[in-house]
Each structure stands twice: as C-alpha cells, then as structure tokens.
PDB file of C-alpha atoms in Angstrom:
ATOM      1  CA  MET F  27       0.000   0.000   0.000  1.00  0.00           C
ATOM      2  CA  ILE F  28       1.381   3.408  -0.988  1.00  0.00           C
ATOM      3  CA  SER F  29       1.322   5.882   1.869  1.00  0.00           C
ATOM      4  CA  GLY F  30      -0.041   9.366   1.454  1.00  0.00           C
ATOM      5  CA  VAL F  31       2.541  11.111   3.643  1.00  0.00           C
ATOM      6  CA  ASP F  32       5.784  10.006   5.258  1.00  0.00           C
ATOM      7  CA  LEU F  33       6.542  12.392   8.120  1.00  0.00           C
ATOM      8  CA  VAL F  34       9.954  12.380   9.816  1.00  0.00           C
ATOM      9  CA  VAL F  35      10.419  14.625  12.846  1.00  0.00           C
ATOM     10  CA  VAL F  36      13.913  15.336  14.198  1.00  0.00           C
ATOM     11  CA  GLY F  37      14.156  17.482  17.310  1.00  0.00           C
ATOM     12  CA  ALA F  38      17.846  17.292  18.212  1.00  0.00           C
ATOM     13  CA  ASP F  39      18.996  17.822  21.787  1.00  0.00           C
ATOM     14  CA  GLY F  40      22.348  19.594  21.696  1.00  0.00           C
ATOM     15  CA  GLY F  41      23.292  18.371  25.152  1.00  0.00           C
ATOM     16  CA  PRO F  42      24.588  20.219  28.218  1.00  0.00           C
ATOM     17  CA  ASP F  43      27.030  22.563  26.498  1.00  0.00           C
ATOM     18  CA  ARG F  44      25.785  26.099  27.212  1.00  0.00           C
ATOM     19  CA  GLY F  45      26.719  27.186  23.713  1.00  0.00           C
ATOM     20  CA  PHE F  46      24.084  24.814  22.313  1.00  0.00           C
ATOM     21  CA  GLY F  47      21.228  25.848  24.598  1.00  0.00           C
ATOM     22  CA  GLY F  48      19.268  26.895  21.527  1.00  0.00           C
ATOM     23  CA  SER F  49      18.092  23.285  21.197  1.00  0.00           C
ATOM     24  CA  ALA F  50      16.675  23.085  24.728  1.00  0.00           C
ATOM     25  CA  ALA F  51      13.009  22.954  23.597  1.00  0.00           C
ATOM     26  CA  ALA F  52      13.500  21.185  20.256  1.00  0.00           C
ATOM     27  CA  ALA F  53      12.225  17.828  21.521  1.00  0.00           C
ATOM     28  CA  ASP F  54       9.013  19.463  22.787  1.00  0.00           C
ATOM     29  CA  GLY F  55       8.389  21.080  19.414  1.00  0.00           C
ATOM     30  CA  ALA F  56       9.079  17.799  17.637  1.00  0.00           C
ATOM     31  CA  ARG F  57       6.471  15.978  19.712  1.00  0.00           C
ATOM     32  CA  LEU F  58       3.958  18.737  19.030  1.00  0.00           C
ATOM     33  CA  LEU F  59       4.462  18.541  15.263  1.00  0.00           C
ATOM     34  CA  ALA F  60       4.269  14.749  15.329  1.00  0.00           C
ATOM     35  CA  ASP F  61       0.956  14.943  17.195  1.00  0.00           C
ATOM     36  CA  VAL F  62      -0.707  17.668  15.117  1.00  0.00           C
ATOM     37  CA  LEU F  63       0.528  17.348  11.518  1.00  0.00           C
ATOM     38  CA  PRO F  64      -0.755  13.849  10.600  1.00  0.00           C
ATOM     39  CA  GLY F  65      -4.418  14.622  11.262  1.00  0.00           C
ATOM     40  CA  MET F  66      -4.162  17.860   9.287  1.00  0.00           C
ATOM     41  CA  CYS F  67      -3.137  16.271   5.982  1.00  0.00           C
ATOM     42  CA  PHE F  68      -6.258  16.900   3.900  1.00  0.00           C
ATOM     43  CA  ASP F  69      -6.591  13.773   1.777  1.00  0.00           C
ATOM     44  CA  ALA F  70      -4.491  11.434   3.897  1.00  0.00           C
ATOM     45  CA  GLY F  71      -5.242  12.105   7.549  1.00  0.00           C
ATOM     46  CA  SER F  72      -3.666  10.164  10.378  1.00  0.00           C
ATOM     47  CA  ALA F  73      -4.484   6.812   8.761  1.00  0.00           C
ATOM     48  CA  GLY F  74      -2.558   7.727   5.610  1.00  0.00           C
ATOM     49  CA  CYS F  75       0.465   9.238   7.354  1.00  0.00           C
ATOM     50  CA  ARG F  76       3.455   7.204   8.553  1.00  0.00           C
ATOM     51  CA  VAL F  77       5.269   9.056  11.317  1.00  0.00           C
ATOM     52  CA  THR F  78       8.886   8.629  12.395  1.00  0.00           C
ATOM     53  CA  VAL F  79       9.925  10.550  15.520  1.00  0.00           C
ATOM     54  CA  VAL F  80      13.674  10.303  16.054  1.00  0.00           C
ATOM     55  CA  ASP F  81      15.017  10.134  19.612  1.00  0.00           C
ATOM     56  CA  PRO F  82      16.265  13.638  20.532  1.00  0.00           C
ATOM     57  CA  ALA F  83      19.417  12.138  22.032  1.00  0.00           C
ATOM     58  CA  ALA F  84      20.226  10.040  18.946  1.00  0.00           C
ATOM     59  CA  ASP F  85      23.433  10.496  17.026  1.00  0.00           C
ATOM     60  CA  ALA F  86      23.589  11.869  13.489  1.00  0.00           C
ATOM     61  CA  ASN F  87      23.721   8.432  11.841  1.00  0.00           C
ATOM     62  CA  THR F  88      20.528   7.322  13.581  1.00  0.00           C
ATOM     63  CA  MET F  89      18.768  10.539  12.591  1.00  0.00           C
ATOM     64  CA  LEU F  90      19.860  10.205   8.984  1.00  0.00           C
ATOM     65  CA  THR F  91      18.752   6.565   8.924  1.00  0.00           C
ATOM     66  CA  GLY F  92      15.252   7.661   9.926  1.00  0.00           C
ATOM     67  CA  VAL F  93      15.130  10.098   7.007  1.00  0.00           C
ATOM     68  CA  ARG F  94      16.573   7.635   4.506  1.00  0.00           C
ATOM     69  CA  GLU F  95      14.235   4.812   5.483  1.00  0.00           C
ATOM     70  CA  ALA F  96      11.220   7.062   5.079  1.00  0.00           C
ATOM     71  CA  ALA F  97      12.532   8.385   1.758  1.00  0.00           C
ATOM     72  CA  ARG F  98      12.826   4.831   0.394  1.00  0.00           C
ATOM     73  CA  ARG F  99       9.122   4.107   0.948  1.00  0.00           C
ATOM     74  CA  PRO F 100       6.934   4.787  -2.107  1.00  0.00           C
ATOM     75  CA  GLY F 101       4.467   7.567  -1.445  1.00  0.00           C
ATOM     76  CA  ARG F 102       3.097  10.909  -2.518  1.00  0.00           C
ATOM     77  CA  TRP F 103       4.760  13.226   0.001  1.00  0.00           C
ATOM     78  CA  LEU F 104       7.836  13.209   2.187  1.00  0.00           C
ATOM     79  CA  VAL F 105       7.784  15.827   4.935  1.00  0.00           C
ATOM     80  CA  VAL F 106      10.870  16.156   7.141  1.00  0.00           C
ATOM     81  CA  CYS F 107      10.990  18.460  10.182  1.00  0.00           C
ATOM     82  CA  LEU F 108      14.330  19.648  11.582  1.00  0.00           C
ATOM     83  CA  LEU F 109      14.340  21.386  14.966  1.00  0.00           C
ATOM     84  CA  GLY F 110      17.347  22.511  16.958  1.00  0.00           C
ATOM     85  CA  GLN F 111      20.506  24.563  16.676  1.00  0.00           C
ATOM     86  CA  LEU F 112      22.494  24.858  13.470  1.00  0.00           C
ATOM     87  CA  VAL F 113      26.268  25.081  13.242  1.00  0.00           C
ATOM     88  CA  ALA F 114      28.434  25.893  10.221  1.00  0.00           C
ATOM     89  CA  ASP F 115      31.624  24.154   9.141  1.00  0.00           C
ATOM     90  CA  PRO F 116      34.927  26.058   9.630  1.00  0.00           C
ATOM     91  CA  ARG F 117      34.686  27.534   6.119  1.00  0.00           C
ATOM     92  CA  GLY F 118      31.133  28.735   6.697  1.00  0.00           C
ATOM     93  CA  ARG F 119      29.772  26.916   3.652  1.00  0.00           C
ATOM     94  CA  ARG F 120      27.931  23.914   5.107  1.00  0.00           C
ATOM     95  CA  LEU F 121      25.435  23.405   7.933  1.00  0.00           C
ATOM     96  CA  ALA F 122      24.684  20.705  10.446  1.00  0.00           C
ATOM     97  CA  LEU F 123      22.083  20.220  13.162  1.00  0.00           C
ATOM     98  CA  VAL F 124      23.838  19.996  16.527  1.00  0.00           C
ATOM     99  CA  THR F 125      23.391  16.592  18.184  1.00  0.00           C
ATOM    100  CA  GLY F 126      23.745  15.536  21.818  1.00  0.00           C
ATOM    101  CA  GLY F 127      27.140  15.541  23.481  1.00  0.00           C
ATOM    102  CA  SER F 128      28.635  18.029  21.037  1.00  0.00           C
ATOM    103  CA  THR F 129      31.349  20.496  21.972  1.00  0.00           C
ATOM    104  CA  ALA F 130      32.542  23.652  20.287  1.00  0.00           C
ATOM    105  CA  ASP F 131      35.373  21.657  18.703  1.00  0.00           C
ATOM    106  CA  ASN F 132      33.356  18.813  17.195  1.00  0.00           C
ATOM    107  CA  ALA F 133      29.772  20.071  16.763  1.00  0.00           C
ATOM    108  CA  TYR F 134      29.882  20.219  12.968  1.00  0.00           C
ATOM    109  CA  ARG F 135      31.692  16.890  12.536  1.00  0.00           C
ATOM    110  CA  ARG F 136      29.290  14.940  14.710  1.00  0.00           C
ATOM    111  CA  GLY F 137      26.138  16.856  13.734  1.00  0.00           C
ATOM    112  CA  LEU F 138      23.427  15.905  11.253  1.00  0.00           C
ATOM    113  CA  ALA F 139      24.670  17.455   8.013  1.00  0.00           C
ATOM    114  CA  TRP F 140      22.102  19.519   6.105  1.00  0.00           C
ATOM    115  CA  ASP F 141      23.442  18.153   2.811  1.00  0.00           C
ATOM    116  CA  TRP F 142      22.781  14.573   3.931  1.00  0.00           C
ATOM    117  CA  VAL F 143      19.151  15.278   4.738  1.00  0.00           C
ATOM    118  CA  VAL F 144      18.491  17.176   1.516  1.00  0.00           C
ATOM    119  CA  SER F 145      20.215  14.514  -0.606  1.00  0.00           C
ATOM    120  CA  ALA F 146      18.095  11.763   0.953  1.00  0.00           C
ATOM    121  CA  MET F 147      14.941  13.767   0.234  1.00  0.00           C
ATOM    122  CA  VAL F 148      15.939  14.581  -3.354  1.00  0.00           C
ATOM    123  CA  HIS F 149      16.541  10.913  -4.101  1.00  0.00           C
ATOM    124  CA  GLY F 150      13.462   9.690  -2.240  1.00  0.00           C
ATOM    125  CA  ASP F 151      10.676   7.594  -3.726  1.00  0.00           C
ATOM    126  CA  GLN F 152       7.965  10.190  -3.097  1.00  0.00           C
ATOM    127  CA  GLU F 153       6.394  12.467  -5.672  1.00  0.00           C
ATOM    128  CA  GLU F 154       6.976  15.636  -3.619  1.00  0.00           C
ATOM    129  CA  ALA F 155       9.041  16.675  -0.619  1.00  0.00           C
ATOM    130  CA  LEU F 156       8.959  19.497   1.931  1.00  0.00           C
ATOM    131  CA  LEU F 157      11.530  20.368   4.605  1.00  0.00           C
ATOM    132  CA  LEU F 158      10.176  22.173   7.691  1.00  0.00           C
ATOM    133  CA  VAL F 159      12.848  24.058   9.615  1.00  0.00           C
ATOM    134  CA  ASP F 160      12.585  25.433  13.142  1.00  0.00           C
ATOM    135  CA  ALA F 161      16.153  26.329  14.071  1.00  0.00           C
ATOM    136  CA  VAL F 162      18.522  28.887  15.553  1.00  0.00           C
ATOM    137  CA  ALA F 163      22.134  29.822  14.830  1.00  0.00           C
ATOM    138  CA  ASP F 164      24.814  31.425  16.955  1.00  0.00           C
ATOM    139  CA  ARG F 165      26.739  34.514  15.884  1.00  0.00           C
ATOM    140  CA  ASP F 166      29.303  32.786  13.644  1.00  0.00           C
ATOM    141  CA  THR F 167      26.767  30.495  11.990  1.00  0.00           C
ATOM    142  CA  TRP F 168      24.397  33.417  11.462  1.00  0.00           C
ATOM    143  CA  ALA F 169      27.179  35.336   9.729  1.00  0.00           C
ATOM    144  CA  ALA F 170      27.675  32.351   7.405  1.00  0.00           C
ATOM    145  CA  LEU F 171      23.939  32.256   6.660  1.00  0.00           C
ATOM    146  CA  GLU F 172      23.990  35.915   5.644  1.00  0.00           C
ATOM    147  CA  ARG F 173      26.535  35.187   2.911  1.00  0.00           C
ATOM    148  CA  GLU F 174      24.982  33.969  -0.322  1.00  0.00           C
ATOM    149  CA  ASP F 175      28.356  32.507  -1.306  1.00  0.00           C
ATOM    150  CA  GLY F 176      28.398  30.586   1.980  1.00  0.00           C
ATOM    151  CA  ALA F 177      25.862  28.608   3.986  1.00  0.00           C
ATOM    152  CA  GLY F 178      23.173  31.117   3.021  1.00  0.00           C
ATOM    153  CA  GLU F 179      23.084  29.515  -0.417  1.00  0.00           C
ATOM    154  CA  LEU F 180      21.643  26.359   1.184  1.00  0.00           C
ATOM    155  CA  LEU F 181      18.583  28.343   2.239  1.00  0.00           C
ATOM    156  CA  GLY F 182      18.280  30.703  -0.710  1.00  0.00           C
ATOM    157  CA  TYR F 183      18.708  28.068  -3.425  1.00  0.00           C
ATOM    158  CA  SER F 184      17.557  24.884  -1.751  1.00  0.00           C
ATOM    159  CA  ARG F 185      17.251  21.637  -3.697  1.00  0.00           C
ATOM    160  CA  VAL F 186      14.028  20.883  -1.812  1.00  0.00           C
ATOM    161  CA  PRO F 187      11.202  23.265  -0.843  1.00  0.00           C
ATOM    162  CA  LEU F 188      11.699  24.857   2.581  1.00  0.00           C
ATOM    163  CA  TRP F 189       9.243  26.226   5.097  1.00  0.00           C
ATOM    164  CA  GLY F 190      10.065  27.597   8.522  1.00  0.00           C
ATOM    165  CA  ARG F 191      12.196  29.992  10.521  1.00  0.00           C
ATOM    166  CA  VAL F 192      15.873  30.317  11.398  1.00  0.00           C
ATOM    167  CA  GLY F 193      16.552  32.710  14.248  1.00  0.00           C
ATOM    168  CA  ARG F 194      19.601  34.076  15.999  1.00  0.00           C
ATOM    169  CA  TYR F 195      20.702  32.638  19.316  1.00  0.00           C
ATOM    170  CA  THR F 196      23.047  34.269  21.817  1.00  0.00           C
ATOM    171  CA  PRO F 197      24.352  31.833  24.459  1.00  0.00           C
ATOM    172  CA  GLY F 198      24.458  32.869  28.097  1.00  0.00           C
ATOM    173  CA  ARG F 199      22.436  35.526  29.891  1.00  0.00           C
ATOM    174  CA  ARG F 200      21.836  37.588  26.779  1.00  0.00           C
ATOM    175  CA  GLY F 201      20.116  34.649  25.112  1.00  0.00           C
ATOM    176  CA  ARG F 202      17.370  34.194  27.670  1.00  0.00           C
ATOM    177  CA  ASP F 203      14.851  36.126  25.594  1.00  0.00           C
ATOM    178  CA  ASP F 204      15.692  34.388  22.315  1.00  0.00           C
ATOM    179  CA  VAL F 205      12.943  32.377  20.617  1.00  0.00           C
ATOM    180  CA  LEU F 206      13.997  28.731  20.843  1.00  0.00           C
ATOM    181  CA  PRO F 207      12.907  26.077  18.339  1.00  0.00           C
ATOM    182  CA  GLY F 208       9.874  24.323  19.775  1.00  0.00           C
ATOM    183  CA  GLY F 209       9.444  26.976  22.481  1.00  0.00           C
ATOM    184  CA  GLY F 210       7.081  29.905  22.825  1.00  0.00           C
ATOM    185  CA  GLY F 211       6.951  32.073  19.704  1.00  0.00           C
ATOM    186  CA  SER F 212       8.666  29.453  17.544  1.00  0.00           C
ATOM    187  CA  PHE F 213       7.690  28.345  14.051  1.00  0.00           C
ATOM    188  CA  SER F 214       6.528  24.967  15.372  1.00  0.00           C
ATOM    189  CA  ARG F 215       4.163  26.600  17.859  1.00  0.00           C
ATOM    190  CA  ALA F 216       2.896  29.110  15.291  1.00  0.00           C
ATOM    191  CA  LEU F 217       2.233  26.470  12.638  1.00  0.00           C
ATOM    192  CA  THR F 218       0.393  24.093  14.948  1.00  0.00           C
ATOM    193  CA  ALA F 219      -1.718  26.947  16.354  1.00  0.00           C
ATOM    194  CA  VAL F 220      -2.745  28.038  12.854  1.00  0.00           C
ATOM    195  CA  LEU F 221      -3.582  24.460  11.865  1.00  0.00           C
ATOM    196  CA  GLU F 222      -5.646  23.880  14.980  1.00  0.00           C
ATOM    197  CA  GLN F 223      -7.590  27.147  14.651  1.00  0.00           C
ATOM    198  CA  GLY F 224      -7.798  27.370  10.868  1.00  0.00           C
ATOM    199  CA  ILE F 225      -8.084  30.421   8.611  1.00  0.00           C
ATOM    200  CA  PRO F 226     -11.542  32.021   8.412  1.00  0.00           C
ATOM    201  CA  GLY F 227     -12.695  32.602   4.852  1.00  0.00           C
ATOM    202  CA  ALA F 228     -10.201  30.195   3.269  1.00  0.00           C
ATOM    203  CA  PRO F 229     -11.195  26.951   1.499  1.00  0.00           C
ATOM    204  CA  ALA F 230     -11.478  23.654   3.342  1.00  0.00           C
ATOM    205  CA  ALA F 231      -8.135  22.548   1.875  1.00  0.00           C
ATOM    206  CA  VAL F 232      -5.182  24.937   1.967  1.00  0.00           C
ATOM    207  CA  ALA F 233      -1.590  24.732   0.761  1.00  0.00           C
ATOM    208  CA  PRO F 234       1.425  25.683   2.903  1.00  0.00           C
ATOM    209  CA  LEU F 235       1.698  28.997   1.053  1.00  0.00           C
ATOM    210  CA  ASP F 236      -1.917  29.778   1.988  1.00  0.00           C
ATOM    211  CA  LEU F 237      -1.042  29.239   5.655  1.00  0.00           C
ATOM    212  CA  GLN F 238       2.143  31.303   5.547  1.00  0.00           C
ATOM    213  CA  PRO F 239       0.595  34.772   6.154  1.00  0.00           C
ATOM    214  CA  ALA F 240      -1.135  33.565   9.324  1.00  0.00           C
ATOM    215  CA  VAL F 241       1.998  31.782  10.525  1.00  0.00           C
ATOM    216  CA  ALA F 242       4.167  34.830   9.801  1.00  0.00           C
ATOM    217  CA  ALA F 243       1.741  37.067  11.665  1.00  0.00           C
ATOM    218  CA  ARG F 244       2.136  34.887  14.762  1.00  0.00           C
ATOM    219  CA  LEU F 245       5.900  35.160  14.386  1.00  0.00           C
ATOM    220  CA  GLY F 246       5.686  38.938  14.142  1.00  0.00           C
ATOM    221  CA  GLY F 247       7.071  38.943  10.616  1.00  0.00           C
ATOM    222  CA  ASP F 248       6.097  40.242   7.208  1.00  0.00           C
ATOM    223  CA  PRO F 249       3.662  37.782   5.564  1.00  0.00           C
ATOM    224  CA  ALA F 250       5.028  38.767   2.153  1.00  0.00           C
ATOM    225  CA  ALA F 251       8.651  38.045   3.045  1.00  0.00           C
ATOM    226  CA  ALA F 252      10.159  35.681   0.481  1.00  0.00           C
ATOM    227  CA  GLY F 253      13.125  34.086   2.146  1.00  0.00           C
ATOM    228  CA  GLY F 254      14.540  37.344   3.500  1.00  0.00           C
ATOM    229  CA  PRO F 255      14.491  38.599   7.072  1.00  0.00           C
ATOM    230  CA  GLY F 256      10.999  38.177   8.472  1.00  0.00           C
ATOM    231  CA  THR F 257      11.534  39.264  12.046  1.00  0.00           C
ATOM    232  CA  ALA F 258      14.303  41.043  13.897  1.00  0.00           C
ATOM    233  CA  GLY F 259      17.188  38.606  14.036  1.00  0.00           C
ATOM    234  CA  ALA F 260      15.339  35.889  12.123  1.00  0.00           C
ATOM    235  CA  ARG F 261      14.890  34.602   8.612  1.00  0.00           C
ATOM    236  CA  LEU F 262      11.552  33.248   7.421  1.00  0.00           C
ATOM    237  CA  LEU F 263      11.593  30.444   4.874  1.00  0.00           C
ATOM    238  CA  VAL F 264       8.503  30.756   2.695  1.00  0.00           C
ATOM    239  CA  PRO F 265       7.062  27.698   0.926  1.00  0.00           C
ATOM    240  CA  PRO F 266       6.944  27.908  -2.875  1.00  0.00           C
ATOM    241  CA  HIS F 267       3.943  28.206  -5.151  1.00  0.00           C
ATOM    242  CA  GLY F 268       2.524  24.974  -6.463  1.00  0.00           C
ATOM    243  CA  GLY F 269       2.695  21.506  -5.001  1.00  0.00           C
ATOM    244  CA  ARG F 270      -0.167  19.229  -4.100  1.00  0.00           C
ATOM    245  CA  LEU F 271       0.278  18.919  -0.346  1.00  0.00           C
ATOM    246  CA  LEU F 272      -2.928  20.251   1.207  1.00  0.00           C
ATOM    247  CA  MET F 273      -3.834  20.771   4.854  1.00  0.00           C
ATOM    248  CA  ARG F 274      -7.237  20.859   6.517  1.00  0.00           C
ATOM    249  CA  ASN F 275      -8.715  24.252   7.301  1.00  0.00           C
ATOM    250  CA  ARG F 276     -10.678  23.759  10.496  1.00  0.00           C
ATOM    251  CA  ALA F 277     -12.190  27.223  10.294  1.00  0.00           C
ATOM    252  CA  ALA F 278     -13.914  26.286   7.021  1.00  0.00           C
ATOM    253  CA  VAL F 279     -15.491  23.230   8.635  1.00  0.00           C
ATOM    254  CA  ARG F 280     -16.714  25.261  11.585  1.00  0.00           C
ATOM    255  CA  GLY F 281     -18.108  27.891   9.212  1.00  0.00           C
ATOM    256  CA  ALA F 282     -19.988  25.281   7.195  1.00  0.00           C
ATOM    257  CA  LEU F 283     -21.529  23.765  10.313  1.00  0.00           C
ATOM    258  CA  ALA F 284     -22.529  27.217  11.563  1.00  0.00           C
ATOM    259  CA  GLY F 285     -24.538  27.811   8.399  1.00  0.00           C
ATOM    260  CA  LEU F 286     -26.566  24.609   8.677  1.00  0.00           C
ATOM    261  CA  SER F 287     -29.989  24.194  10.210  1.00  0.00           C
ATOM    262  CA  LEU F 288     -29.250  21.223  12.390  1.00  0.00           C
ATOM    263  CA  SER F 289     -31.863  18.878  13.705  1.00  0.00           C
ATOM    264  CA  GLU F 290     -31.998  18.056  17.394  1.00  0.00           C
ATOM    265  CA  GLU F 291     -30.844  14.508  16.625  1.00  0.00           C
ATOM    266  CA  LEU F 292     -27.734  15.706  14.739  1.00  0.00           C
ATOM    267  CA  LEU F 293     -26.942  18.216  17.479  1.00  0.00           C
ATOM    268  CA  ALA F 294     -27.095  15.384  20.004  1.00  0.00           C
ATOM    269  CA  VAL F 295     -24.670  13.300  17.923  1.00  0.00           C
ATOM    270  CA  LEU F 296     -22.210  16.194  17.608  1.00  0.00           C
ATOM    271  CA  TRP F 297     -22.464  16.850  21.315  1.00  0.00           C
ATOM    272  CA  ARG F 298     -21.682  13.224  22.163  1.00  0.00           C
ATOM    273  CA  GLU F 299     -18.684  13.168  19.804  1.00  0.00           C
ATOM    274  CA  SER F 300     -17.233  16.358  21.235  1.00  0.00           C
ATOM    275  CA  ALA F 301     -17.884  15.530  24.890  1.00  0.00           C
ATOM    276  CA  PRO F 302     -14.896  14.348  26.977  1.00  0.00           C
ATOM    277  CA  THR F 303     -14.639  10.581  27.358  1.00  0.00           C
ATOM    278  CA  ASP F 304     -12.986  10.676  30.774  1.00  0.00           C
ATOM    279  CA  PRO F 305     -15.030  11.496  33.867  1.00  0.00           C
ATOM    280  CA  PRO F 306     -14.196  14.777  35.587  1.00  0.00           C
ATOM    281  CA  SER F 307     -11.697  14.531  38.393  1.00  0.00           C
ATOM    282  CA  ALA F 308     -13.053  14.768  41.911  1.00  0.00           C
TER     283      ALA F 308
END
C-alpha cells in the first residue's frame, strides 16, 4: 500500500554545552508537530500518514537513517521536520544540526549534516518533498547564513522546498529572551496553532503557502517576506507556489456547520462526539 505522507520529525537535543542551549526545547516542538501534523493532511489524515519521531538524544547516523528509510518508501509526500541549533563548518559553507554531546570543537563533525538530509529527500521515492525548519544559529553560523556565497546559499537556493524559521541565538544571559525552536513564539508553535484554529474565509483545503501569512503574523514577521528577514534577528523560509500537499482548514469546517440548520438529533450526535470521554476529576 502506498502511503499518502511520510513524516519524519527530528528534534535534536544539543546536550549540556551552554553554547548549544538553543536546542533546549526542540524535543518538545518535535512531539507537538508529530501529534498535530498527521491529522491535518487533507486527503491522507492520520491513517494515511506514517510518522517517524527520532530520539532527541540520537546520534547523526541514527537521525539520517530515519530520514533515509522514510525516503525509500513509495508515497506521494515526504515531509521532514528539523528542529534545533544549526552550526556551520569552519569555512562557513555547510550546515549541520547539533546533536547531543557536542562540543565547540566537534559540533559540525558529529552533527546531522544539512546536505545529507536534503540529498536523501531529493533521491526519495515520493512524488513531492517538503523540509520544515525550526532552528537557531549562533553569531558565527548566522554570519555564514547571511553570505549567499556561503551557507546562506543552502537556504536561498535549496534543492528541496523549505518552510520555517531560522533565528539568531546568543548563548548565556543575553540569550534568555531568544525564541527557541519548539518553544514559545517558535515556528513549530505558530504552525500548529494556525492548523488547529484554521483560517476564516479560506477553502477547506489549503496549501502551505496559503497558511504562511497567518503563521508569519504569529511570528511577528512580514507575511510577504520571500526568504529574507521576516523578524528582527530571524529569517523566514517561505514555501513555494505549487505543489499538491494540502492541509485541513478547520475554520472552514466550523463555518460550514454554523450555516446549517441542524436537527436536534444531529446536534445530540455532535455533542456526544465532542464531549470528553474521561469522567471529571473529583
């Protein structure tokens, strides 16, 4: 049976090194995406979505194996989510997601290389692919991302469609107010909130680009930003036009129900389905 969507969620824990505290909430954001995204796939739903959630403490090889195994399965869509802190190689031309136990001296070498993930997706057995990114970068890595002849080329001219946010992270006391991947104000939180609430006035099925203005508004950015800076100290990655991946618009369903003249019997059925199944606590 060919799956509708293969979803791989990687929320990498950078470990105890204070310099990699930007990944502190990545595992929480990964669990949130894994819980919410499958049921929002319009013509697949949870039943048609195979989900792989990689252990946050896993090493880079284990994380890459999860992506590669999903990419080898025939299907219509491959969606990979990367959450955590990015680090650049010494030349500032390549990126990796920091994995657990990393130090300043070996973070890039032992991290999950961006090129590896993208290559696995490009050569996957799905018809379409989408890479969701909720990440931060320290000062040196951010400088590399700002150079189009450096790591910035990986975001500006990606081989797979990108959607998400890369923000700046300052380790230590000055970084306490930074938006962390998976934490409050992050792309993961904004996306799941928009999916759960829906977009009033939009069709029942919406593409990622249709959702982008609402997501950007929650991030405090410019909805029209096209890959450039979307918020202060952050870069929004805007999904491209086209593609057949559609998400459910819950607001459209609620609007349709509101316009119906419902019988008492149907109201009773809806009430029973929406009522909590567990008894209230004493």
